[in-house]
Short mmCIF file of C-alpha atoms and ligand atoms in Angstrom, two decimals:
data_model
loop_
_atom_site.label_atom_id
_atom_site.label_comp_id
_atom_site.label_asym_id
_atom_site.label_seq_id
_atom_site.Cartn_x
_atom_site.Cartn_y
_atom_site.Cartn_z
CA MET O 69 -18.33 -15.58 -11.04
CA ARG O 70 -16.31 -18.30 -12.65
CA GLN O 71 -12.67 -19.21 -12.37
CA VAL O 72 -10.27 -18.81 -15.25
CA ARG O 73 -6.54 -19.25 -15.67
CA ASP O 74 -4.56 -16.27 -14.41
CA THR O 75 -2.27 -15.28 -17.25
CA THR O 76 -0.47 -12.72 -15.08
CA GLY O 77 1.18 -15.64 -13.27
CA ARG O 78 0.14 -14.31 -9.91
CA PHE O 79 -2.33 -17.09 -9.15
CA ALA O 80 -3.04 -20.41 -10.85
CA LEU O 81 -6.71 -19.47 -11.25
CA ARG O 82 -8.47 -16.18 -10.76
CA PRO O 83 -12.07 -14.98 -10.43
CA HIS O 84 -13.75 -13.68 -13.58
CA TYR O 85 -16.76 -11.43 -12.99
CA GLN O 86 -19.27 -10.16 -15.49
CA PRO O 87 -19.94 -6.44 -14.99
CA ALA O 88 -23.56 -7.19 -14.07
CA GLU O 89 -22.35 -9.50 -11.29
CA LEU O 90 -20.18 -6.76 -9.83
CA ASP O 91 -23.08 -4.28 -10.07
CA ARG O 92 -25.38 -6.69 -8.26
CA GLU O 93 -22.88 -7.49 -5.54
CA CYS O 94 -21.95 -3.85 -4.96
CA GLU O 95 -25.58 -2.81 -4.63
CA ALA O 96 -26.17 -5.69 -2.20
CA VAL O 97 -23.16 -4.60 -0.10
CA LEU O 98 -24.51 -1.04 0.07
CA ALA O 99 -28.11 -2.08 0.77
CA GLN O 100 -26.98 -4.29 3.63
CA PHE O 101 -24.70 -1.60 5.02
CA PHE O 102 -27.27 1.21 4.94
CA ARG O 103 -30.46 -0.68 5.80
CA PRO O 104 -30.13 -0.35 9.61
CA SER O 105 -29.34 3.38 9.60
CA HIS O 106 -31.01 4.78 6.47
CA GLY O 107 -33.41 2.10 5.25
CA GLN O 108 -32.08 2.63 1.74
CA ILE O 109 -28.91 3.62 -0.08
CA PRO O 110 -28.38 7.42 0.20
CA VAL O 111 -27.50 9.35 -2.96
CA PRO O 112 -24.93 10.75 -3.10
CA ILE O 113 -23.28 8.41 -0.65
CA PRO O 114 -21.60 10.54 2.03
CA THR O 115 -17.82 10.20 2.16
CA ASP O 116 -17.97 9.51 5.90
CA ASP O 117 -20.17 6.49 5.23
CA LEU O 118 -17.76 5.18 2.61
CA THR O 119 -15.02 5.54 5.21
CA ARG O 120 -17.11 3.60 7.76
CA LEU O 121 -17.68 0.87 5.18
CA ILE O 122 -14.00 0.36 4.49
CA GLU O 123 -13.09 0.61 8.18
CA ARG O 124 -15.51 -2.20 8.92
CA ASP O 125 -13.72 -4.58 6.59
CA VAL O 126 -10.04 -3.79 7.11
CA SER O 127 -7.74 -4.13 10.11
CA ASP O 128 -5.98 -0.85 9.48
CA PHE O 129 -7.13 2.13 7.40
CA ASP O 130 -4.88 5.11 6.91
CA PRO O 131 -6.28 7.93 4.72
CA GLY O 132 -3.26 10.14 5.37
CA ALA O 133 -0.43 7.92 4.20
CA ASP O 134 2.84 8.83 2.57
CA LEU O 135 3.02 6.47 -0.41
CA ALA O 136 6.10 7.99 -2.03
CA GLU O 137 8.03 4.74 -1.52
CA TYR O 138 5.79 3.11 -4.16
CA GLY O 139 6.55 5.71 -6.81
CA ALA O 140 4.88 8.72 -8.40
CA ASP O 141 1.10 8.96 -8.83
CA VAL O 142 0.34 6.14 -6.39
CA GLU O 143 -2.94 7.03 -4.70
CA GLY O 144 -3.84 3.86 -2.83
CA VAL O 145 -2.29 0.65 -1.56
CA THR O 146 -4.04 -2.47 -0.29
CA GLU O 147 -1.93 -4.96 1.59
CA PHE O 148 -3.30 -8.49 1.83
CA ARG O 149 -2.39 -10.37 4.96
CA PRO O 150 -3.35 -14.04 5.27
CA GLY O 151 -5.12 -14.68 8.56
CA ARG O 152 -5.91 -10.99 9.06
CA LYS O 153 -8.09 -8.37 7.41
CA PRO O 154 -6.28 -6.28 4.77
CA ARG O 155 -4.56 -2.98 5.43
CA VAL O 156 -5.49 0.02 3.23
CA ARG O 157 -3.56 3.24 2.84
CA ILE O 158 -4.57 6.28 0.78
CA ALA O 159 -2.27 9.13 -0.20
CA GLY O 160 -2.63 11.91 2.37
CA GLU O 161 -2.91 14.68 -0.17
CA LEU O 162 -6.32 13.36 -1.29
CA ALA O 163 -8.19 13.12 2.00
CA TYR O 164 -7.24 16.50 3.35
CA ASP O 165 -7.72 18.58 0.22
CA GLU O 166 -11.30 19.68 -0.46
CA ARG O 167 -10.50 20.15 -4.16
CA ARG O 168 -9.54 16.50 -4.39
CA GLN O 169 -12.65 15.04 -2.73
CA ASN O 170 -13.74 13.27 -5.89
CA ARG O 171 -10.38 11.60 -6.25
CA TYR O 172 -10.45 10.63 -2.61
CA ARG O 173 -13.89 9.05 -3.05
CA THR O 174 -12.83 7.13 -6.14
CA THR O 175 -9.62 5.88 -4.51
CA LEU O 176 -11.50 4.85 -1.38
CA THR O 177 -14.04 2.82 -3.32
CA HIS O 178 -11.36 1.38 -5.64
CA GLU O 179 -9.40 0.08 -2.65
CA TYR O 180 -12.62 -1.26 -1.18
CA GLY O 181 -12.98 -3.24 -4.39
CA HIS O 182 -9.70 -4.98 -3.62
CA VAL O 183 -10.76 -5.57 -0.03
CA ARG O 184 -14.15 -7.00 -0.88
CA PHE O 185 -13.40 -9.00 -4.01
CA HIS O 186 -9.75 -10.03 -3.67
CA SER O 187 -8.93 -10.60 0.01
CA TYR O 188 -10.21 -14.18 0.01
CA LEU O 189 -7.67 -15.12 -2.66
CA PHE O 190 -4.95 -14.57 -0.11
CA GLU O 191 -6.64 -16.70 2.53
CA ILE O 192 -6.37 -19.92 0.61
CA GLU O 193 -3.62 -22.04 2.01
CA SER O 194 -0.78 -22.88 -0.29
CA GLY O 195 -0.54 -26.60 -1.00
CA SER O 196 -0.61 -29.29 -3.62
CA ASP O 197 -4.39 -29.14 -3.99
CA ASP O 198 -4.43 -25.37 -3.95
CA LEU O 199 -6.57 -23.95 -6.75
CA PHE O 200 -5.30 -20.41 -6.71
CA GLY O 201 -1.79 -20.76 -5.35
CA LEU O 202 -0.67 -18.21 -2.77
CA PRO O 203 1.40 -15.34 -4.19
CA ALA O 204 4.83 -14.52 -2.91
CA GLN O 205 5.08 -11.93 -0.15
CA ARG O 206 6.00 -9.17 -2.56
CA ASP O 207 2.81 -9.80 -4.54
CA ARG O 208 0.55 -9.31 -1.55
CA VAL O 209 0.62 -5.54 -1.89
CA GLN O 210 -1.60 -4.03 -4.57
CA VAL O 211 -0.27 -0.65 -5.63
CA CYS O 212 -2.87 1.55 -7.37
CA LYS O 213 -1.81 4.45 -9.54
CA ARG O 214 -3.93 7.41 -10.49
CA GLU O 215 -4.41 6.28 -14.09
CA THR O 216 -5.92 2.93 -13.11
CA ILE O 217 -8.23 4.02 -10.30
CA LEU O 218 -11.27 4.48 -12.58
CA ASP O 219 -10.45 2.20 -15.47
CA THR O 220 -7.58 0.41 -17.11
CA ARG O 221 -7.03 -0.98 -20.58
CA VAL O 222 -4.16 -3.13 -19.47
CA VAL O 223 -4.81 -6.65 -18.39
CA ASP O 224 -4.38 -6.31 -14.70
CA TRP O 225 -7.65 -7.97 -13.84
CA MET O 226 -7.43 -6.88 -10.19
CA GLU O 227 -7.18 -3.25 -11.27
CA TRP O 228 -9.98 -3.66 -13.81
CA GLN O 229 -12.31 -5.18 -11.23
CA ALA O 230 -11.47 -2.58 -8.58
CA GLY O 231 -12.03 0.20 -11.12
CA TYR O 232 -15.44 -1.21 -11.98
CA VAL O 233 -16.35 -1.59 -8.31
CA CYS O 234 -15.38 2.04 -7.74
CA GLY O 235 -18.04 3.17 -10.24
CA ALA O 236 -20.58 0.61 -9.04
CA LEU O 237 -20.33 1.80 -5.42
CA LEU O 238 -20.37 5.54 -6.11
CA MET O 239 -23.11 5.24 -8.75
CA PRO O 240 -25.21 2.22 -7.70
CA ILE O 241 -26.80 0.52 -10.68
CA SER O 242 -30.49 1.00 -9.75
CA SER O 243 -30.14 4.72 -9.01
CA LEU O 244 -28.00 5.31 -12.06
CA ARG O 245 -30.41 3.49 -14.37
CA ALA O 246 -33.28 5.54 -12.94
CA SER O 247 -31.40 8.82 -13.47
CA ALA O 248 -30.16 8.04 -16.95
CA GLY O 249 -33.54 6.57 -17.91
CA ALA O 250 -35.36 9.71 -16.75
CA PHE O 251 -32.92 11.86 -18.73
CA GLN O 252 -33.54 9.83 -21.88
CA GLU O 253 -37.30 9.99 -21.41
CA GLU O 254 -37.33 13.76 -20.84
CA ARG O 255 -35.41 14.30 -24.05
CA GLY O 256 -37.07 11.59 -26.11
CA ILE O 257 -33.81 9.70 -26.56
CA PHE O 258 -33.68 6.00 -27.34
CA GLY O 259 -30.43 4.06 -27.05
CA PRO O 260 -26.88 5.23 -26.37
CA ILE O 261 -26.05 8.94 -26.66
CA ALA O 262 -23.11 9.94 -28.87
CA SER O 263 -20.05 10.79 -26.77
CA GLY O 264 -19.00 14.41 -27.05
CA SER O 265 -22.50 15.59 -27.98
CA ALA O 266 -24.28 18.31 -26.02
CA GLU O 267 -26.69 15.71 -24.68
CA ALA O 268 -23.82 13.50 -23.52
CA MET O 269 -22.33 16.44 -21.65
CA ALA O 270 -25.71 17.21 -20.08
CA LEU O 271 -26.14 13.61 -18.93
CA ILE O 272 -22.61 13.52 -17.50
CA GLY O 273 -23.33 16.78 -15.68
CA ARG O 274 -26.51 15.40 -14.17
CA VAL O 275 -24.85 12.18 -12.99
CA ARG O 276 -21.88 14.10 -11.67
CA GLY O 277 -24.10 16.34 -9.55
CA LYS O 278 -26.41 13.62 -8.31
CA PHE O 279 -23.73 11.13 -7.25
CA CYS O 280 -20.95 13.56 -6.29
CA VAL O 281 -18.34 12.18 -8.69
CA SER O 282 -15.96 13.68 -11.23
CA ALA O 283 -17.07 14.16 -14.83
CA GLU O 284 -14.54 11.51 -15.84
CA ALA O 285 -15.92 8.95 -13.38
CA ALA O 286 -19.46 9.64 -14.63
CA ARG O 287 -18.40 9.40 -18.27
CA ILE O 288 -16.62 6.07 -17.80
CA ARG O 289 -19.52 4.55 -15.87
CA LEU O 290 -22.06 5.71 -18.49
CA LEU O 291 -19.89 4.30 -21.26
CA LYS O 292 -19.49 0.94 -19.55
CA LEU O 293 -23.25 0.69 -19.09
CA ASN O 294 -23.85 1.74 -22.69
CA PHE O 295 -25.78 4.91 -21.91
CA LEU O 296 -23.06 6.65 -23.90
CA ALA O 297 -21.68 5.36 -27.18
CA ALA O 298 -17.89 5.35 -27.43
CA GLN O 299 -16.29 7.22 -30.30
CA ASP O 300 -13.20 5.02 -30.25
CA ARG O 301 -13.94 1.33 -30.14
CA GLY O 302 -10.31 0.68 -29.32
CA THR O 303 -10.64 2.05 -25.82
CA SER O 304 -10.75 -0.14 -22.76
CA ILE O 305 -14.45 0.48 -22.36
CA PHE O 306 -15.12 -2.16 -24.95
CA ALA O 307 -12.48 -4.61 -23.83
CA PRO O 308 -14.00 -7.90 -22.71
CA ALA O 309 -14.98 -8.04 -19.04
CA ASP O 310 -11.85 -7.67 -16.93
CA GLY O 311 -9.65 -8.03 -19.94
CA ALA O 312 -10.08 -11.77 -20.48
CA GLY O 313 -8.59 -12.84 -23.75
CA LEU O 314 -6.23 -9.90 -24.16
CA PRO O 315 -2.46 -10.30 -23.97
CA SER O 316 -1.13 -10.33 -20.45
CA ILE O 317 1.27 -7.92 -18.87
CA SER O 318 2.65 -7.83 -15.37
CA ARG O 319 0.92 -5.66 -12.83
CA PRO O 320 2.41 -2.30 -11.86
CA ARG O 321 5.19 -2.50 -9.28
ZN1 LIG E 263 -6.00 -1.10 -7.42
#
Protein backbone atom coordinates (compact mmCIF):
# COMPACT_ATOMS: atom_id res chain seq x y z
CA MET A 1 0.00 0.00 0.00
CA ARG A 2 1.23 3.46 -0.78
CA GLN A 3 -0.23 6.85 -0.07
CA VAL A 4 -1.50 9.12 -2.80
CA ARG A 5 -3.28 12.45 -2.86
CA ASP A 6 -7.01 12.14 -2.22
CA THR A 7 -8.69 13.98 -5.07
CA THR A 8 -12.12 13.59 -3.46
CA GLY A 9 -11.05 16.20 -0.90
CA ARG A 10 -12.03 13.98 1.97
CA PHE A 11 -8.49 13.40 3.21
CA ALA A 12 -5.17 15.00 2.31
CA LEU A 13 -3.70 11.60 1.46
CA ARG A 14 -5.35 8.25 1.05
CA PRO A 15 -4.24 4.60 0.85
CA HIS A 16 -3.79 3.12 -2.62
CA TYR A 17 -3.91 -0.68 -2.78
CA GLN A 18 -3.05 -2.94 -5.66
CA PRO A 19 -5.69 -5.65 -6.11
CA ALA A 20 -3.11 -8.33 -5.26
CA GLU A 21 -2.42 -6.59 -1.94
CA LEU A 22 -6.11 -6.66 -1.04
CA ASP A 23 -6.34 -10.33 -2.05
CA ARG A 24 -3.35 -11.19 0.13
CA GLU A 25 -4.61 -9.24 3.12
CA CYS A 26 -8.14 -10.63 2.87
CA GLU A 27 -6.88 -14.20 2.71
CA ALA A 28 -4.63 -13.53 5.71
CA VAL A 29 -7.59 -12.12 7.68
CA LEU A 30 -9.66 -15.23 6.91
CA ALA A 31 -6.82 -17.68 7.62
CA GLN A 32 -6.18 -16.08 10.98
CA PHE A 33 -9.87 -16.01 11.83
CA PHE A 34 -10.58 -19.64 10.93
CA ARG A 35 -7.34 -21.32 12.01
CA PRO A 36 -8.40 -21.96 15.64
CA SER A 37 -11.82 -23.41 14.79
CA HIS A 38 -11.46 -24.94 11.32
CA GLY A 39 -7.73 -25.15 10.62
CA GLN A 40 -8.38 -23.71 7.18
CA ILE A 41 -10.75 -21.36 5.38
CA PRO A 42 -14.12 -23.11 4.78
CA VAL A 43 -15.68 -22.88 1.32
CA PRO A 44 -18.28 -21.56 1.01
CA ILE A 45 -17.77 -19.38 4.05
CA PRO A 46 -20.87 -19.73 6.25
CA THR A 47 -22.84 -16.51 6.69
CA ASP A 48 -22.78 -16.96 10.47
CA ASP A 49 -18.99 -16.93 10.40
CA LEU A 50 -18.96 -13.74 8.32
CA THR A 51 -21.25 -12.22 10.93
CA ARG A 52 -18.89 -13.32 13.73
CA LEU A 53 -15.98 -11.76 11.84
CA ILE A 54 -17.63 -8.37 11.54
CA GLU A 55 -18.94 -8.48 15.11
CA ARG A 56 -15.40 -9.00 16.34
CA ASP A 57 -14.19 -5.78 14.77
CA VAL A 58 -17.07 -3.35 15.32
CA SER A 59 -18.61 -1.88 18.45
CA ASP A 60 -22.16 -2.17 17.17
CA PHE A 61 -23.52 -4.37 14.37
CA ASP A 62 -27.14 -4.13 13.33
CA PRO A 63 -28.21 -6.42 10.45
CA GLY A 64 -31.84 -5.34 10.75
CA ALA A 65 -31.55 -1.59 10.32
CA ASP A 66 -33.94 0.85 8.73
CA LEU A 67 -31.70 2.88 6.42
CA ALA A 68 -34.47 4.82 4.68
CA GLU A 69 -33.10 8.10 6.07
CA TYR A 70 -30.08 7.70 3.76
CA GLY A 71 -32.17 7.38 0.62
CA ALA A 72 -33.33 4.65 -1.74
CA ASP A 73 -31.24 1.54 -2.46
CA VAL A 74 -28.93 2.04 0.53
CA GLU A 75 -27.98 -1.43 1.74
CA GLY A 76 -25.23 -0.73 4.25
CA VAL A 77 -23.79 2.07 6.35
CA THR A 78 -20.47 2.16 8.21
CA GLU A 79 -20.03 4.90 10.76
CA PHE A 80 -16.47 5.72 11.75
CA ARG A 81 -15.99 6.91 15.29
CA PRO A 82 -12.56 8.12 16.39
CA GLY A 83 -11.53 6.43 19.62
CA ARG A 84 -14.07 3.64 19.18
CA LYS A 85 -14.62 0.73 16.82
CA PRO A 86 -16.93 1.51 13.88
CA ARG A 87 -20.66 0.93 13.84
CA VAL A 88 -22.15 -1.07 10.93
CA ARG A 89 -25.78 -1.24 9.92
CA ILE A 90 -27.29 -3.37 7.13
CA ALA A 91 -30.74 -2.92 5.65
CA GLY A 92 -33.15 -5.25 7.46
CA GLU A 93 -34.79 -6.54 4.31
CA LEU A 94 -31.56 -8.34 3.32
CA ALA A 95 -30.78 -10.34 6.45
CA TYR A 96 -34.24 -11.72 7.02
CA ASP A 97 -35.12 -12.68 3.46
CA GLU A 98 -33.78 -16.05 2.31
CA ARG A 99 -34.04 -14.97 -1.33
CA ARG A 100 -31.67 -12.11 -0.62
CA GLN A 101 -28.95 -14.11 1.14
CA ASN A 102 -26.41 -13.40 -1.58
CA ARG A 103 -27.00 -9.69 -1.32
CA TYR A 104 -26.76 -9.89 2.44
CA ARG A 105 -23.42 -11.71 2.17
CA THR A 106 -22.03 -9.19 -0.30
CA THR A 107 -23.18 -6.21 1.78
CA LEU A 108 -21.74 -7.74 4.93
CA THR A 109 -18.34 -8.29 3.38
CA HIS A 110 -18.40 -4.89 1.64
CA GLU A 111 -18.99 -3.15 4.98
CA TYR A 112 -16.27 -5.28 6.52
CA GLY A 113 -13.97 -3.84 3.85
CA HIS A 114 -14.64 -0.37 5.22
CA VAL A 115 -14.11 -1.58 8.77
CA ARG A 116 -10.86 -3.36 8.07
CA PHE A 117 -9.22 -1.03 5.57
CA HIS A 118 -10.59 2.42 6.37
CA SER A 119 -11.19 2.70 10.13
CA TYR A 120 -7.61 3.67 10.89
CA LEU A 121 -7.93 6.75 8.69
CA PHE A 122 -10.36 8.16 11.21
CA GLU A 123 -8.09 7.47 14.16
CA ILE A 124 -5.39 9.86 13.08
CA GLU A 125 -5.55 13.00 15.12
CA SER A 126 -6.18 16.20 13.28
CA GLY A 127 -3.26 18.60 13.49
CA SER A 128 -0.67 20.56 11.58
CA ASP A 129 1.49 17.50 10.95
CA ASP A 130 -1.49 15.34 10.09
CA LEU A 131 -0.93 13.36 6.90
CA PHE A 132 -4.49 12.39 6.17
CA GLY A 133 -6.48 15.16 7.80
CA LEU A 134 -9.57 14.15 9.77
CA PRO A 135 -12.84 14.48 7.84
CA ALA A 136 -15.70 16.55 9.11
CA GLN A 137 -18.34 14.78 11.18
CA ARG A 138 -20.69 14.44 8.24
CA ASP A 139 -18.01 12.60 6.27
CA ARG A 140 -17.54 9.93 8.91
CA VAL A 141 -20.53 7.93 7.69
CA GLN A 142 -20.01 5.81 4.59
CA VAL A 143 -23.30 5.20 2.84
CA CYS A 144 -23.25 2.20 0.47
CA LYS A 145 -25.84 1.85 -2.26
CA ARG A 146 -26.80 -1.34 -4.01
CA GLU A 147 -25.06 -0.41 -7.27
CA THR A 148 -21.65 0.06 -5.62
CA ILE A 149 -21.61 -2.95 -3.30
CA LEU A 150 -19.83 -5.22 -5.81
CA ASP A 151 -18.05 -2.74 -8.02
CA THR A 152 -18.06 0.89 -9.00
CA ARG A 153 -16.74 2.77 -12.00
CA VAL A 154 -16.88 6.08 -10.23
CA VAL A 155 -13.87 7.31 -8.39
CA ASP A 156 -14.98 6.78 -4.87
CA TRP A 157 -11.88 4.90 -3.84
CA MET A 158 -13.44 3.77 -0.55
CA GLU A 159 -16.30 2.15 -2.45
CA TRP A 160 -13.93 0.60 -4.99
CA GLN A 161 -11.76 -0.92 -2.28
CA ALA A 162 -14.74 -2.20 -0.27
CA GLY A 163 -16.21 -3.72 -3.43
CA TYR A 164 -12.96 -5.52 -4.15
CA VAL A 165 -12.70 -6.74 -0.56
CA CYS A 166 -16.24 -8.10 -0.81
CA GLY A 167 -15.18 -10.40 -3.67
CA ALA A 168 -11.85 -11.25 -2.06
CA LEU A 169 -13.51 -12.40 1.18
CA LEU A 170 -16.35 -14.39 -0.38
CA MET A 171 -14.08 -15.94 -3.04
CA PRO A 172 -10.62 -16.14 -1.44
CA ILE A 173 -7.87 -15.90 -4.02
CA SER A 174 -6.23 -19.32 -3.47
CA SER A 175 -9.50 -21.26 -3.61
CA LEU A 176 -10.75 -19.28 -6.57
CA ARG A 177 -7.53 -19.77 -8.54
CA ALA A 178 -7.69 -23.51 -7.82
CA SER A 179 -11.32 -23.72 -9.00
CA ALA A 180 -10.89 -21.63 -12.10
CA GLY A 181 -7.58 -23.35 -12.90
CA ALA A 182 -9.19 -26.79 -12.64
CA PHE A 183 -12.02 -25.65 -14.91
CA GLN A 184 -9.56 -24.42 -17.52
CA GLU A 185 -7.55 -27.63 -17.34
CA GLU A 186 -10.61 -29.87 -17.69
CA ARG A 187 -11.66 -28.01 -20.81
CA GLY A 188 -8.22 -27.45 -22.26
CA ILE A 189 -8.56 -23.67 -22.04
CA PHE A 190 -5.58 -21.35 -21.90
CA GLY A 191 -5.99 -17.70 -20.96
CA PRO A 192 -9.11 -15.61 -20.36
CA ILE A 193 -12.50 -16.96 -21.47
CA ALA A 194 -14.67 -14.73 -23.65
CA SER A 195 -17.47 -13.14 -21.62
CA GLY A 196 -20.91 -14.26 -22.69
CA SER A 197 -19.66 -17.57 -24.10
CA ALA A 198 -21.08 -20.90 -22.96
CA GLU A 199 -17.81 -21.64 -21.20
CA ALA A 200 -17.92 -18.31 -19.36
CA MET A 201 -21.42 -19.11 -18.16
CA ALA A 202 -20.29 -22.57 -17.04
CA LEU A 203 -17.36 -21.12 -15.09
CA ILE A 204 -19.59 -18.49 -13.45
CA GLY A 205 -22.03 -21.24 -12.51
CA ARG A 206 -19.31 -23.32 -10.92
CA VAL A 207 -17.92 -20.41 -8.91
CA ARG A 208 -21.39 -19.34 -7.90
CA GLY A 209 -22.19 -22.78 -6.52
CA LYS A 210 -18.87 -23.36 -4.82
CA PHE A 211 -18.63 -20.01 -3.03
CA CYS A 212 -22.34 -19.30 -2.50
CA VAL A 213 -22.40 -15.97 -4.32
CA SER A 214 -24.59 -14.41 -6.99
CA ALA A 215 -23.76 -14.89 -10.67
CA GLU A 216 -22.98 -11.17 -10.86
CA ALA A 217 -20.53 -11.32 -7.95
CA ALA A 218 -18.80 -14.33 -9.55
CA ARG A 219 -18.67 -12.64 -12.96
CA ILE A 220 -17.14 -9.44 -11.59
CA ARG A 221 -14.53 -11.30 -9.55
CA LEU A 222 -13.55 -13.50 -12.52
CA LEU A 223 -13.27 -10.43 -14.74
CA LYS A 224 -11.11 -8.55 -12.25
CA LEU A 225 -8.77 -11.53 -11.99
CA ASN A 226 -8.69 -11.91 -15.76
CA PHE A 227 -10.20 -15.39 -15.88
CA LEU A 228 -12.87 -13.80 -18.05
CA ALA A 229 -12.13 -11.34 -20.84
CA ALA A 230 -14.31 -8.23 -20.84
CA GLN A 231 -16.29 -7.43 -23.96
CA ASP A 232 -16.37 -3.72 -23.19
CA ARG A 233 -13.02 -2.28 -22.26
CA GLY A 234 -14.76 0.87 -21.07
CA THR A 235 -16.21 -0.84 -18.03
CA SER A 236 -14.88 -0.28 -14.55
CA ILE A 237 -13.26 -3.69 -14.55
CA PHE A 238 -10.36 -2.26 -16.47
CA ALA A 239 -10.14 1.02 -14.63
CA PRO A 240 -6.81 1.42 -12.86
CA ALA A 241 -6.70 0.01 -9.33
CA ASP A 242 -9.16 1.93 -7.18
CA GLY A 243 -9.70 4.48 -9.87
CA ALA A 244 -6.39 6.33 -9.53
CA GLY A 245 -5.91 8.75 -12.35
CA LEU A 246 -9.56 9.09 -13.29
CA PRO A 247 -11.48 12.32 -12.78
CA SER A 248 -12.79 12.73 -9.27
CA ILE A 249 -16.36 13.02 -8.16
CA SER A 250 -17.79 13.42 -4.70
CA ARG A 251 -18.90 10.33 -2.87
CA PRO A 252 -22.59 9.47 -2.63
CA ARG A 253 -24.47 11.34 0.10
ZN1 LIG B 1 -19.30 1.16 0.85
